[in-house]
């Protein structure tokens, strides 16, 4: 019993000592003001996040050339090696068949639109694109959304060297190059469109006043 009593007293003393240390630490924290400590922690965390963001940005723009070109498209034209091919000719044929002929999806619409503008020596203008979409869908919100999507996809295609665009200074861009395989596949579709593509080409000709 004495042995148990000794350990109980020892444990009780340790608990009291721990409680005193916690109380002293709490008082010290109160003296330094909790709000100040929290503010300092927030500032340190913000500084760390800023450094991380800066490091990631520098690493991406230094080591990932296609993305660097994509990020700088608003500053000028793309100047990439025209021999760079994202897909082989056979892969392009299959891709265009799937996204244009088999089922006209947004990616296919972007390619058709880009080739249509290129073949007719027309600039891509966001406002003109919105007007065209609005005439088709009859809704401002959807026209704005689709215009933004097509613009973003064109910039992505430019960063992948599928096409090259040059900023014209009026918010529009001019196509100076389109991958020859892509152009060769799309041109016959523009000349003899069918189904949904025919409706799209007809609406484009009407919007841009092309006979």
PDB file of C-alpha atoms in Angstrom:
ATOM      1  CA  UNK A   1       0.000   0.000   0.000  1.00  0.00           C
ATOM      2  CA  UNK A   2       2.854   2.349   0.835  1.00  0.00           C
ATOM      3  CA  UNK A   3       4.355   1.606  -2.608  1.00  0.00           C
ATOM      4  CA  UNK A   4       1.071   2.523  -4.333  1.00  0.00           C
ATOM      5  CA  UNK A   5       0.674   5.631  -2.182  1.00  0.00           C
ATOM      6  CA  UNK A   6       4.183   6.747  -3.132  1.00  0.00           C
ATOM      7  CA  UNK A   7       3.422   6.471  -6.839  1.00  0.00           C
ATOM      8  CA  UNK A   8       0.084   8.241  -6.462  1.00  0.00           C
ATOM      9  CA  UNK A   9       1.794  11.136  -4.704  1.00  0.00           C
ATOM     10  CA  UNK A  10       4.549  11.213  -7.335  1.00  0.00           C
ATOM     11  CA  UNK A  11       2.019  11.252 -10.193  1.00  0.00           C
ATOM     12  CA  UNK A  12       0.004  13.938  -8.458  1.00  0.00           C
ATOM     13  CA  UNK A  13       3.129  16.061  -8.066  1.00  0.00           C
ATOM     14  CA  UNK A  14       3.976  15.633 -11.767  1.00  0.00           C
ATOM     15  CA  UNK A  15       0.468  16.661 -12.739  1.00  0.00           C
ATOM     16  CA  UNK A  16       0.712  19.738 -10.549  1.00  0.00           C
ATOM     17  CA  UNK A  17       4.075  20.636 -12.085  1.00  0.00           C
ATOM     18  CA  UNK A  18       2.660  20.181 -15.592  1.00  0.00           C
ATOM     19  CA  UNK A  19      -0.334  22.310 -14.720  1.00  0.00           C
ATOM     20  CA  UNK A  20       1.950  25.041 -13.403  1.00  0.00           C
ATOM     21  CA  UNK A  21       4.027  24.966 -16.606  1.00  0.00           C
ATOM     22  CA  UNK A  22       0.874  25.242 -18.733  1.00  0.00           C
ATOM     23  CA  UNK A  23      -0.344  28.128 -16.617  1.00  0.00           C
ATOM     24  CA  UNK A  24       2.996  29.918 -16.903  1.00  0.00           C
ATOM     25  CA  UNK A  25       3.067  29.365 -20.686  1.00  0.00           C
ATOM     26  CA  UNK A  26      -0.486  30.667 -20.960  1.00  0.00           C
ATOM     27  CA  UNK A  27       0.386  33.782 -18.966  1.00  0.00           C
ATOM     28  CA  UNK A  28       3.459  34.334 -21.143  1.00  0.00           C
ATOM     29  CA  UNK A  29       1.313  33.951 -24.260  1.00  0.00           C
ATOM     30  CA  UNK A  30      -1.209  36.408 -22.841  1.00  0.00           C
ATOM     31  CA  UNK A  31       1.579  38.874 -22.227  1.00  0.00           C
ATOM     32  CA  UNK A  32       2.707  38.619 -25.846  1.00  0.00           C
ATOM     33  CA  UNK A  33      -0.892  38.966 -27.046  1.00  0.00           C
ATOM     34  CA  UNK A  34      -2.346  36.052 -28.989  1.00  0.00           C
ATOM     35  CA  UNK A  35      -3.442  38.300 -31.833  1.00  0.00           C
ATOM     36  CA  UNK A  36       0.161  39.374 -32.416  1.00  0.00           C
ATOM     37  CA  UNK A  37       1.355  35.776 -32.529  1.00  0.00           C
ATOM     38  CA  UNK A  38      -1.394  34.852 -34.990  1.00  0.00           C
ATOM     39  CA  UNK A  39      -0.581  37.853 -37.186  1.00  0.00           C
ATOM     40  CA  UNK A  40       3.080  36.874 -37.290  1.00  0.00           C
ATOM     41  CA  UNK A  41       2.178  33.314 -38.237  1.00  0.00           C
ATOM     42  CA  UNK A  42      -0.119  34.555 -41.016  1.00  0.00           C
ATOM     43  CA  UNK A  43       2.619  36.820 -42.367  1.00  0.00           C
ATOM     44  CA  UNK A  44       5.145  33.960 -42.362  1.00  0.00           C
ATOM     45  CA  UNK A  45       2.665  31.639 -44.092  1.00  0.00           C
ATOM     46  CA  UNK A  46       1.843  34.290 -46.720  1.00  0.00           C
ATOM     47  CA  UNK A  47       5.552  34.827 -47.361  1.00  0.00           C
ATOM     48  CA  UNK A  48       6.101  31.080 -47.815  1.00  0.00           C
ATOM     49  CA  UNK A  49       3.163  30.825 -50.232  1.00  0.00           C
ATOM     50  CA  UNK A  50       4.452  33.808 -52.224  1.00  0.00           C
ATOM     51  CA  UNK A  51       7.884  32.198 -52.522  1.00  0.00           C
ATOM     52  CA  UNK A  52       6.303  28.908 -53.630  1.00  0.00           C
ATOM     53  CA  UNK A  53       4.160  30.628 -56.257  1.00  0.00           C
ATOM     54  CA  UNK A  54       7.141  32.576 -57.575  1.00  0.00           C
ATOM     55  CA  UNK A  55       9.253  29.423 -57.727  1.00  0.00           C
ATOM     56  CA  UNK A  56       6.554  27.460 -59.571  1.00  0.00           C
ATOM     57  CA  UNK A  57       6.016  30.257 -62.088  1.00  0.00           C
ATOM     58  CA  UNK A  58       9.737  30.583 -62.785  1.00  0.00           C
ATOM     59  CA  UNK A  59      10.111  26.823 -63.128  1.00  0.00           C
ATOM     60  CA  UNK A  60       7.147  26.493 -65.491  1.00  0.00           C
ATOM     61  CA  UNK A  61       8.057  29.393 -67.758  1.00  0.00           C
ATOM     62  CA  UNK A  62      11.716  28.308 -67.862  1.00  0.00           C
ATOM     63  CA  UNK A  63      11.326  24.580 -68.423  1.00  0.00           C
ATOM     64  CA  UNK A  64       7.980  24.154 -70.210  1.00  0.00           C
ATOM     65  CA  UNK A  65       8.340  26.015 -73.496  1.00  0.00           C
ATOM     66  CA  UNK A  66       4.852  25.298 -74.967  1.00  0.00           C
ATOM     67  CA  UNK A  67       3.165  26.653 -71.830  1.00  0.00           C
ATOM     68  CA  UNK A  68       5.511  29.634 -71.838  1.00  0.00           C
ATOM     69  CA  UNK A  69       4.403  30.426 -75.381  1.00  0.00           C
ATOM     70  CA  UNK A  70       0.769  29.966 -74.363  1.00  0.00           C
ATOM     71  CA  UNK A  71       1.152  32.413 -71.461  1.00  0.00           C
ATOM     72  CA  UNK A  72       2.787  34.997 -73.724  1.00  0.00           C
ATOM     73  CA  UNK A  73       0.355  34.842 -76.647  1.00  0.00           C
ATOM     74  CA  UNK A  74      -1.176  38.202 -75.772  1.00  0.00           C
ATOM     75  CA  UNK A  75       2.262  39.826 -76.090  1.00  0.00           C
ATOM     76  CA  UNK A  76       2.956  38.746 -79.642  1.00  0.00           C
ATOM     77  CA  UNK A  77       2.858  35.948 -82.156  1.00  0.00           C
ATOM     78  CA  UNK A  78       4.017  32.387 -81.681  1.00  0.00           C
ATOM     79  CA  UNK A  79       7.328  31.500 -83.314  1.00  0.00           C
ATOM     80  CA  UNK A  80       7.628  27.754 -83.022  1.00  0.00           C
ATOM     81  CA  UNK A  81       9.258  25.216 -85.285  1.00  0.00           C
ATOM     82  CA  UNK A  82       6.744  24.339 -88.006  1.00  0.00           C
ATOM     83  CA  UNK A  83       8.163  20.822 -88.186  1.00  0.00           C
ATOM     84  CA  UNK A  84       6.814  20.068 -84.705  1.00  0.00           C
ATOM     85  CA  UNK A  85       3.813  17.745 -85.105  1.00  0.00           C
ATOM     86  CA  UNK A  86       1.401  17.050 -82.246  1.00  0.00           C
ATOM     87  CA  UNK A  87      -0.292  14.226 -84.182  1.00  0.00           C
ATOM     88  CA  UNK A  88       0.623  12.238 -87.254  1.00  0.00           C
ATOM     89  CA  UNK A  89      -1.335  12.754 -90.486  1.00  0.00           C
ATOM     90  CA  UNK A  90      -3.307   9.560 -89.844  1.00  0.00           C
ATOM     91  CA  UNK A  91      -4.077  10.610 -86.272  1.00  0.00           C
ATOM     92  CA  UNK A  92      -5.244  14.034 -87.464  1.00  0.00           C
ATOM     93  CA  UNK A  93      -7.539  12.440 -90.036  1.00  0.00           C
ATOM     94  CA  UNK A  94      -9.074  10.203 -87.385  1.00  0.00           C
ATOM     95  CA  UNK A  95      -9.376  13.054 -84.873  1.00  0.00           C
ATOM     96  CA  UNK A  96     -11.052  15.438 -87.335  1.00  0.00           C
ATOM     97  CA  UNK A  97     -13.438  12.689 -88.428  1.00  0.00           C
ATOM     98  CA  UNK A  98     -14.464  12.135 -84.801  1.00  0.00           C
ATOM     99  CA  UNK A  99     -14.847  15.786 -83.713  1.00  0.00           C
ATOM    100  CA  UNK A 100     -16.191  17.251 -86.980  1.00  0.00           C
ATOM    101  CA  UNK A 101     -17.793  14.698 -89.281  1.00  0.00           C
ATOM    102  CA  UNK A 102     -18.983  11.990 -86.901  1.00  0.00           C
ATOM    103  CA  UNK A 103     -20.160  14.505 -84.292  1.00  0.00           C
ATOM    104  CA  UNK A 104     -19.489  18.231 -84.384  1.00  0.00           C
ATOM    105  CA  UNK A 105     -18.206  19.060 -80.897  1.00  0.00           C
ATOM    106  CA  UNK A 106     -16.609  22.225 -79.563  1.00  0.00           C
ATOM    107  CA  UNK A 107     -13.055  21.225 -80.515  1.00  0.00           C
ATOM    108  CA  UNK A 108     -14.230  20.501 -84.063  1.00  0.00           C
ATOM    109  CA  UNK A 109     -16.076  23.801 -84.245  1.00  0.00           C
ATOM    110  CA  UNK A 110     -12.884  25.611 -83.251  1.00  0.00           C
ATOM    111  CA  UNK A 111     -10.879  23.900 -86.002  1.00  0.00           C
ATOM    112  CA  UNK A 112     -13.584  24.551 -88.623  1.00  0.00           C
ATOM    113  CA  UNK A 113     -13.900  28.179 -87.524  1.00  0.00           C
ATOM    114  CA  UNK A 114     -10.126  28.728 -87.587  1.00  0.00           C
ATOM    115  CA  UNK A 115      -9.805  27.247 -91.090  1.00  0.00           C
ATOM    116  CA  UNK A 116     -12.839  29.223 -92.277  1.00  0.00           C
ATOM    117  CA  UNK A 117     -11.269  32.485 -91.110  1.00  0.00           C
ATOM    118  CA  UNK A 118      -7.861  31.532 -92.511  1.00  0.00           C
ATOM    119  CA  UNK A 119      -9.216  30.569 -95.928  1.00  0.00           C
ATOM    120  CA  UNK A 120     -11.228  33.793 -96.181  1.00  0.00           C
ATOM    121  CA  UNK A 121      -8.389  35.991 -94.849  1.00  0.00           C
ATOM    122  CA  UNK A 122     -10.495  37.088 -91.891  1.00  0.00           C
ATOM    123  CA  UNK A 123      -9.320  38.050 -88.399  1.00  0.00           C
ATOM    124  CA  UNK A 124     -10.610  36.345 -85.292  1.00  0.00           C
ATOM    125  CA  UNK A 125     -12.520  39.000 -83.349  1.00  0.00           C
ATOM    126  CA  UNK A 126     -14.202  38.030 -80.036  1.00  0.00           C
ATOM    127  CA  UNK A 127     -17.032  40.542 -80.588  1.00  0.00           C
ATOM    128  CA  UNK A 128     -17.711  39.261 -84.103  1.00  0.00           C
ATOM    129  CA  UNK A 129     -17.646  35.704 -82.792  1.00  0.00           C
ATOM    130  CA  UNK A 130     -20.163  36.581 -80.072  1.00  0.00           C
ATOM    131  CA  UNK A 131     -22.446  38.198 -82.653  1.00  0.00           C
ATOM    132  CA  UNK A 132     -22.294  35.069 -84.799  1.00  0.00           C
ATOM    133  CA  UNK A 133     -23.085  32.789 -81.855  1.00  0.00           C
ATOM    134  CA  UNK A 134     -25.842  35.067 -80.651  1.00  0.00           C
ATOM    135  CA  UNK A 135     -27.499  34.882 -84.067  1.00  0.00           C
ATOM    136  CA  UNK A 136     -27.353  31.083 -83.837  1.00  0.00           C
ATOM    137  CA  UNK A 137     -28.312  30.401 -80.197  1.00  0.00           C
ATOM    138  CA  UNK A 138     -30.336  33.604 -79.617  1.00  0.00           C
ATOM    139  CA  UNK A 139     -28.907  33.969 -76.093  1.00  0.00           C
ATOM    140  CA  UNK A 140     -26.296  36.467 -74.903  1.00  0.00           C
ATOM    141  CA  UNK A 141     -24.967  34.291 -72.059  1.00  0.00           C
ATOM    142  CA  UNK A 142     -24.395  31.219 -74.208  1.00  0.00           C
ATOM    143  CA  UNK A 143     -22.845  33.320 -76.965  1.00  0.00           C
ATOM    144  CA  UNK A 144     -20.372  34.820 -74.493  1.00  0.00           C
ATOM    145  CA  UNK A 145     -19.500  31.409 -73.056  1.00  0.00           C
ATOM    146  CA  UNK A 146     -18.943  29.730 -76.433  1.00  0.00           C
ATOM    147  CA  UNK A 147     -16.905  32.665 -77.712  1.00  0.00           C
ATOM    148  CA  UNK A 148     -14.590  32.445 -74.705  1.00  0.00           C
ATOM    149  CA  UNK A 149     -14.229  28.677 -75.115  1.00  0.00           C
ATOM    150  CA  UNK A 150     -13.305  28.983 -78.798  1.00  0.00           C
ATOM    151  CA  UNK A 151     -10.849  31.785 -78.068  1.00  0.00           C
ATOM    152  CA  UNK A 152      -9.182  29.682 -75.354  1.00  0.00           C
ATOM    153  CA  UNK A 153      -9.007  26.629 -77.614  1.00  0.00           C
ATOM    154  CA  UNK A 154      -7.434  28.669 -80.410  1.00  0.00           C
ATOM    155  CA  UNK A 155      -4.763  29.898 -78.023  1.00  0.00           C
ATOM    156  CA  UNK A 156      -4.152  26.326 -76.891  1.00  0.00           C
ATOM    157  CA  UNK A 157      -3.856  25.145 -80.511  1.00  0.00           C
ATOM    158  CA  UNK A 158      -1.386  27.964 -81.127  1.00  0.00           C
ATOM    159  CA  UNK A 159       0.722  26.877 -78.150  1.00  0.00           C
ATOM    160  CA  UNK A 160       0.793  23.338 -79.601  1.00  0.00           C
ATOM    161  CA  UNK A 161       1.904  24.637 -83.016  1.00  0.00           C
ATOM    162  CA  UNK A 162      -1.297  23.541 -84.766  1.00  0.00           C
ATOM    163  CA  UNK A 163      -1.736  27.125 -85.889  1.00  0.00           C
ATOM    164  CA  UNK A 164       0.011  30.455 -85.527  1.00  0.00           C
ATOM    165  CA  UNK A 165      -1.725  33.709 -84.706  1.00  0.00           C
ATOM    166  CA  UNK A 166      -0.606  37.321 -84.670  1.00  0.00           C
ATOM    167  CA  UNK A 167      -2.217  39.947 -82.484  1.00  0.00           C
ATOM    168  CA  UNK A 168      -3.642  42.829 -84.503  1.00  0.00           C
ATOM    169  CA  UNK A 169      -3.912  45.373 -81.682  1.00  0.00           C
ATOM    170  CA  UNK A 170      -7.707  45.698 -81.873  1.00  0.00           C
ATOM    171  CA  UNK A 171      -8.447  42.707 -79.669  1.00  0.00           C
ATOM    172  CA  UNK A 172      -8.388  40.383 -82.667  1.00  0.00           C
ATOM    173  CA  UNK A 173      -5.839  37.972 -84.065  1.00  0.00           C
ATOM    174  CA  UNK A 174      -4.857  36.963 -87.572  1.00  0.00           C
ATOM    175  CA  UNK A 175      -4.004  33.397 -88.554  1.00  0.00           C
ATOM    176  CA  UNK A 176      -0.615  33.257 -90.264  1.00  0.00           C
ATOM    177  CA  UNK A 177      -0.228  29.485 -90.340  1.00  0.00           C
ATOM    178  CA  UNK A 178      -2.352  26.348 -89.948  1.00  0.00           C
ATOM    179  CA  UNK A 179      -0.960  22.824 -89.876  1.00  0.00           C
ATOM    180  CA  UNK A 180      -1.109  21.640 -93.490  1.00  0.00           C
ATOM    181  CA  UNK A 181      -2.619  18.237 -92.671  1.00  0.00           C
ATOM    182  CA  UNK A 182      -5.362  19.884 -90.621  1.00  0.00           C
ATOM    183  CA  UNK A 183      -6.044  22.413 -93.369  1.00  0.00           C
ATOM    184  CA  UNK A 184      -6.120  19.709 -96.062  1.00  0.00           C
ATOM    185  CA  UNK A 185      -8.688  17.742 -94.025  1.00  0.00           C
ATOM    186  CA  UNK A 186     -10.901  20.742 -93.188  1.00  0.00           C
ATOM    187  CA  UNK A 187     -10.937  22.467 -96.616  1.00  0.00           C
ATOM    188  CA  UNK A 188     -13.100  19.817 -98.361  1.00  0.00           C
ATOM    189  CA  UNK A 189     -15.481  19.958 -95.399  1.00  0.00           C
ATOM    190  CA  UNK A 190     -15.796  23.734 -95.858  1.00  0.00           C
ATOM    191  CA  UNK A 191     -16.325  23.361 -99.610  1.00  0.00           C
ATOM    192  CA  UNK A 192     -18.977  20.654 -99.318  1.00  0.00           C
ATOM    193  CA  UNK A 193     -20.278  20.741 -95.760  1.00  0.00           C
ATOM    194  CA  UNK A 194     -22.914  18.310 -94.549  1.00  0.00           C
ATOM    195  CA  UNK A 195     -25.145  17.989 -91.505  1.00  0.00           C
ATOM    196  CA  UNK A 196     -24.250  20.178 -88.540  1.00  0.00           C
ATOM    197  CA  UNK A 197     -21.128  21.440 -90.298  1.00  0.00           C
ATOM    198  CA  UNK A 198     -23.277  22.712 -93.170  1.00  0.00           C
ATOM    199  CA  UNK A 199     -25.462  24.646 -90.719  1.00  0.00           C
ATOM    200  CA  UNK A 200     -22.342  26.088 -89.083  1.00  0.00           C
ATOM    201  CA  UNK A 201     -20.705  27.117 -92.368  1.00  0.00           C
ATOM    202  CA  UNK A 202     -23.974  28.618 -93.628  1.00  0.00           C
ATOM    203  CA  UNK A 203     -24.321  30.723 -90.479  1.00  0.00           C
ATOM    204  CA  UNK A 204     -20.663  31.806 -90.733  1.00  0.00           C
ATOM    205  CA  UNK A 205     -21.044  32.908 -94.349  1.00  0.00           C
ATOM    206  CA  UNK A 206     -24.146  34.859 -93.407  1.00  0.00           C
ATOM    207  CA  UNK A 207     -22.441  36.501 -90.418  1.00  0.00           C
ATOM    208  CA  UNK A 208     -19.327  37.450 -92.390  1.00  0.00           C
ATOM    209  CA  UNK A 209     -21.260  38.313 -95.591  1.00  0.00           C
ATOM    210  CA  UNK A 210     -19.460  35.763 -97.752  1.00  0.00           C
ATOM    211  CA  UNK A 211     -21.151  34.409-100.870  1.00  0.00           C
TER     212      UNK A 211
END
